[in-house]
C-alpha positions as a LaTeX table, in Angstrom:
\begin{tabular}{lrrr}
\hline
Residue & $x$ (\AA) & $y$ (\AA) & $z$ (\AA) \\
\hline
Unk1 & 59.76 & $-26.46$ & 64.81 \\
Unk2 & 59.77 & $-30.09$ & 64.27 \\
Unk3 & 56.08 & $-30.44$ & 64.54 \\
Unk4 & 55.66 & $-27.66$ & 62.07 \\
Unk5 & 57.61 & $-29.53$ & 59.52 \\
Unk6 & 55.65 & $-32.71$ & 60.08 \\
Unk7 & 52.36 & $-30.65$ & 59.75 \\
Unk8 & 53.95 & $-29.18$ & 56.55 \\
Unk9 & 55.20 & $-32.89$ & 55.40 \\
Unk10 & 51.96 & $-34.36$ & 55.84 \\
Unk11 & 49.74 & $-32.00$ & 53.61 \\
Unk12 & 52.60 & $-31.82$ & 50.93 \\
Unk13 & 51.59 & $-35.56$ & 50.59 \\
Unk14 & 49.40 & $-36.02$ & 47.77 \\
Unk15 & 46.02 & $-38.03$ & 48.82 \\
Unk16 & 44.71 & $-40.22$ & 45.92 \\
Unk17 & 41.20 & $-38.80$ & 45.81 \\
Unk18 & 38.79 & $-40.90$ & 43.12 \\
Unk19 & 36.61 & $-38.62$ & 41.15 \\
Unk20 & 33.70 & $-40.40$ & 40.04 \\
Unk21 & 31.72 & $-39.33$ & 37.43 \\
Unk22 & 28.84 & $-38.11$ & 38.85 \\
Unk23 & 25.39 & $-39.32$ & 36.85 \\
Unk24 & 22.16 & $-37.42$ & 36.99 \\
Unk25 & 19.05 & $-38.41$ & 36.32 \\
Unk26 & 16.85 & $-36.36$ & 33.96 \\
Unk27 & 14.27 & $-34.60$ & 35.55 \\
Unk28 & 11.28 & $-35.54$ & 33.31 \\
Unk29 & 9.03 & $-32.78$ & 35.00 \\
Unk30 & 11.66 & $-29.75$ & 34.19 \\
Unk31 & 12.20 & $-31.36$ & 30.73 \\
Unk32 & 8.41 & $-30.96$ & 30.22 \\
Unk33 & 8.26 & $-27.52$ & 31.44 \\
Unk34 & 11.31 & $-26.39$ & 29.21 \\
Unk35 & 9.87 & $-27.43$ & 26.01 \\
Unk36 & 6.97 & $-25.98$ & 26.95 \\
Unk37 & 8.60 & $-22.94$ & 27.47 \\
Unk38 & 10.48 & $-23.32$ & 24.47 \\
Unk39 & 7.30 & $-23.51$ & 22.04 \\
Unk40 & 5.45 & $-20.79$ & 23.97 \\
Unk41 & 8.72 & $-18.43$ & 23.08 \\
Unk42 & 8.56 & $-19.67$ & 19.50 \\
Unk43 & 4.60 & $-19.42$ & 18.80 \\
Unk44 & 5.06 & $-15.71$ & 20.48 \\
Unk45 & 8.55 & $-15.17$ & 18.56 \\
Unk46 & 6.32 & $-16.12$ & 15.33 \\
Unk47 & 3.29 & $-13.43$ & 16.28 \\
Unk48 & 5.73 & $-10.84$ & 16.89 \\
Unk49 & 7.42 & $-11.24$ & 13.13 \\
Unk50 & 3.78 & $-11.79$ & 11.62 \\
Unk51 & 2.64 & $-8.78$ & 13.22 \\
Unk52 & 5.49 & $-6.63$ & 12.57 \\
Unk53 & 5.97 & $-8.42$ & 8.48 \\
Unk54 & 1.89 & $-6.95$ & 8.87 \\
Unk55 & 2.82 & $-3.61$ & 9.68 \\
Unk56 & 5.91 & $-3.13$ & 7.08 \\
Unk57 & 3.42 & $-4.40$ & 4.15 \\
Unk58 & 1.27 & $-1.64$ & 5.48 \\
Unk59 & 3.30 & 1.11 & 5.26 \\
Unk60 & 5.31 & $-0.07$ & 1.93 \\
Unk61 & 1.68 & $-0.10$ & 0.59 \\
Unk62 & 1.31 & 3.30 & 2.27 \\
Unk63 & 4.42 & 4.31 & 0.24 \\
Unk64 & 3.29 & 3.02 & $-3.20$ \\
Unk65 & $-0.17$ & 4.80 & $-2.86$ \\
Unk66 & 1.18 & 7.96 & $-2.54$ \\
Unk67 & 3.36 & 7.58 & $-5.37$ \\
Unk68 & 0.50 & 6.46 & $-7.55$ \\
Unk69 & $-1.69$ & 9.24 & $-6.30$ \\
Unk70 & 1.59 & 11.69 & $-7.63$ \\
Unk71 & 1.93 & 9.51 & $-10.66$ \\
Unk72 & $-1.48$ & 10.15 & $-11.34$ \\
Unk73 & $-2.00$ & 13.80 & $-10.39$ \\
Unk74 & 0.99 & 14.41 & $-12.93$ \\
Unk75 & $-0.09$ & 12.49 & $-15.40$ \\
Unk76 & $-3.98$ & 14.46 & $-15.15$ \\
Unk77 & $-1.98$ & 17.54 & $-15.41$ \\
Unk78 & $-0.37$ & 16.12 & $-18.45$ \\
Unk79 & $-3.91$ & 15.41 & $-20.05$ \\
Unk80 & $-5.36$ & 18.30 & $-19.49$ \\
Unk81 & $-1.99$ & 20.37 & $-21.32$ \\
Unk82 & $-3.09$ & 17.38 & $-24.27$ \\
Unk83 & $-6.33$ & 18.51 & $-23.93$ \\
Unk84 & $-6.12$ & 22.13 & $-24.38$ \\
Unk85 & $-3.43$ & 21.98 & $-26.92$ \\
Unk86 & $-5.77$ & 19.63 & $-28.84$ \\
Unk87 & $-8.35$ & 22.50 & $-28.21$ \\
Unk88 & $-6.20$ & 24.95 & $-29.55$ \\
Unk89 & $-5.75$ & 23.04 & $-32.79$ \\
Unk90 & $-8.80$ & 22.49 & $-33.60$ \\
Unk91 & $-10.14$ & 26.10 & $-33.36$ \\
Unk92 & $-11.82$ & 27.97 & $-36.36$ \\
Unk93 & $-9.47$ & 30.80 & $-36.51$ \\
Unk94 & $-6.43$ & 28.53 & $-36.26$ \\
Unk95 & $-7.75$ & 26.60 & $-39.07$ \\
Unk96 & $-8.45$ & 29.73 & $-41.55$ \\
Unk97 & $-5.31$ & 31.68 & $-40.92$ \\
Unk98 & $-3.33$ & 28.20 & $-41.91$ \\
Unk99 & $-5.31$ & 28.13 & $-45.09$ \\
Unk100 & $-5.16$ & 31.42 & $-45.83$ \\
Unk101 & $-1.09$ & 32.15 & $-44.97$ \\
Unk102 & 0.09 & 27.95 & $-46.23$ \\
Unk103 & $-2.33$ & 26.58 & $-48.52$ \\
Unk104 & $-3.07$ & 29.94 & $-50.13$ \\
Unk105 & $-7.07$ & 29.19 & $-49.95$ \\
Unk106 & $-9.23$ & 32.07 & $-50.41$ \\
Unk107 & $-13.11$ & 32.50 & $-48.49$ \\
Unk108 & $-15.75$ & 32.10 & $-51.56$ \\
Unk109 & $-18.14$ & 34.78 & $-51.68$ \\
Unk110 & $-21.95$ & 33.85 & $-50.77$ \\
Unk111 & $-23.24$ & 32.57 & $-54.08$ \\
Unk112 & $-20.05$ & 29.94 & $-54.54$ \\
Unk113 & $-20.48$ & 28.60 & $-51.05$ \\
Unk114 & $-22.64$ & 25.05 & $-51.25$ \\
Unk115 & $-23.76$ & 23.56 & $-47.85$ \\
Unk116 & $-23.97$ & 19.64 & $-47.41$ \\
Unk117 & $-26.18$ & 18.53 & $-44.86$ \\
Unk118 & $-25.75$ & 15.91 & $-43.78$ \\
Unk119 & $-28.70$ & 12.77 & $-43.41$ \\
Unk120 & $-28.84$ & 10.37 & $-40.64$ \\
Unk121 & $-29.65$ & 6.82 & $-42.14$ \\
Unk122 & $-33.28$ & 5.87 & $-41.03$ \\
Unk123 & $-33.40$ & 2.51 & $-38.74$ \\
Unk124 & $-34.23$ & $-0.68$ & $-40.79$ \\
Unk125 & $-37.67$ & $-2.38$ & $-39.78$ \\
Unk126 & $-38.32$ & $-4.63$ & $-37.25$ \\
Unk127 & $-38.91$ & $-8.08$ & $-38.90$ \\
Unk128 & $-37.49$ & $-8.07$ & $-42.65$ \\
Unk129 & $-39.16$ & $-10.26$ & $-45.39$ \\
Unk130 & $-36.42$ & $-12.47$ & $-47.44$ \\
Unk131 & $-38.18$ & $-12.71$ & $-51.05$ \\
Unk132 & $-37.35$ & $-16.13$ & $-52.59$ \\
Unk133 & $-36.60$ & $-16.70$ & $-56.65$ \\
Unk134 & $-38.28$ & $-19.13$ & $-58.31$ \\
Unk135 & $-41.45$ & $-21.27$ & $-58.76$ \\
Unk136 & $-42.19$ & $-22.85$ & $-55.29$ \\
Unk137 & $-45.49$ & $-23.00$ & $-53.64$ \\
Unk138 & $-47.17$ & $-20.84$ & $-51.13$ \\
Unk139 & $-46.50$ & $-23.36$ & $-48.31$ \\
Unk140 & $-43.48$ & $-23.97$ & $-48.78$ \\
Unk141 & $-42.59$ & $-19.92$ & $-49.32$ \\
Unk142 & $-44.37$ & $-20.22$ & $-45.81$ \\
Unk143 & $-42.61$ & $-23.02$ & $-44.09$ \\
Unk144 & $-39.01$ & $-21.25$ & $-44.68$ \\
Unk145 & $-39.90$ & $-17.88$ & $-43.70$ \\
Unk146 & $-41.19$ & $-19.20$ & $-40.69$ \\
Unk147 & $-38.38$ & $-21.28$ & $-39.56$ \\
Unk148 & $-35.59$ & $-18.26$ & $-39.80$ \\
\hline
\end{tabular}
């Protein structure tokens, strides 16, 4: 038992162990080759987000054009309603029965109605001749016809 105890003794002693820091040099190579791989992740981190900003302009695009081509469908269908009442308006019989029931017009008989036709204006000539007043002479009437 009493070389147990010395056994036991002599590991309960502590041992003054020096831990020195331990310096490592940089390995220049695997420095290299990480930022290599760094960049290589970012340029490809970079494609990904261009690609996919790319495909989310392309379908919010996708979006809008549909809602123009309703916006505009709807607003056609409005036009043509404009259209027709506009139509509907303007009609003959519309017309008479408003100035017959609310104006309290009567139709004329045949020999009270006068027609006005109506003349287009005839197209002015091609080279017009400015007349001048006064007493010049024929050259000089001439000379300032010719320069306008």
């Amino acid at each position: 038992m009493t070389t147990r105890r010395a056994l036991d003794f002599e590991y309960a002693i502590k041992k003054d162990v020096r831990n020195n820091p331990i310096v490592r040099e940089i390995d220049e190579e695997r420095q290299q080759q990480l930022w290599r791989t760094a960049g290589i992740s970012a340029v490809l981190v970079l494609v990904v987000l261009f690609s996919a900003w790319q495909t989310l302009e392309l379908v919010l695009h996708g979006y809008e054009v549909q809602r123009l081509e309703h916006e505009r469908a709807s607003e056609e269908e409005v036009n043509r309603h404009l259209r027709l009442e506009i139509e509907t308006l303007r009609s003959p019989k519309r017309i008479e029965e408003m100035a017959i029931k609310d104006l309290k017009l009567v139709a004329p008989a045949r020999d009270q109605a006068i027609v006005i036709e109506r003349v287009t204006p005839a197209a002015p000539p091609d080279k017009s001749i400015v007349a001048l007043r006064g007493t010049q002479s024929e050259s000089e009437l001439r000379r300032r016809v010719s320069t306008r």
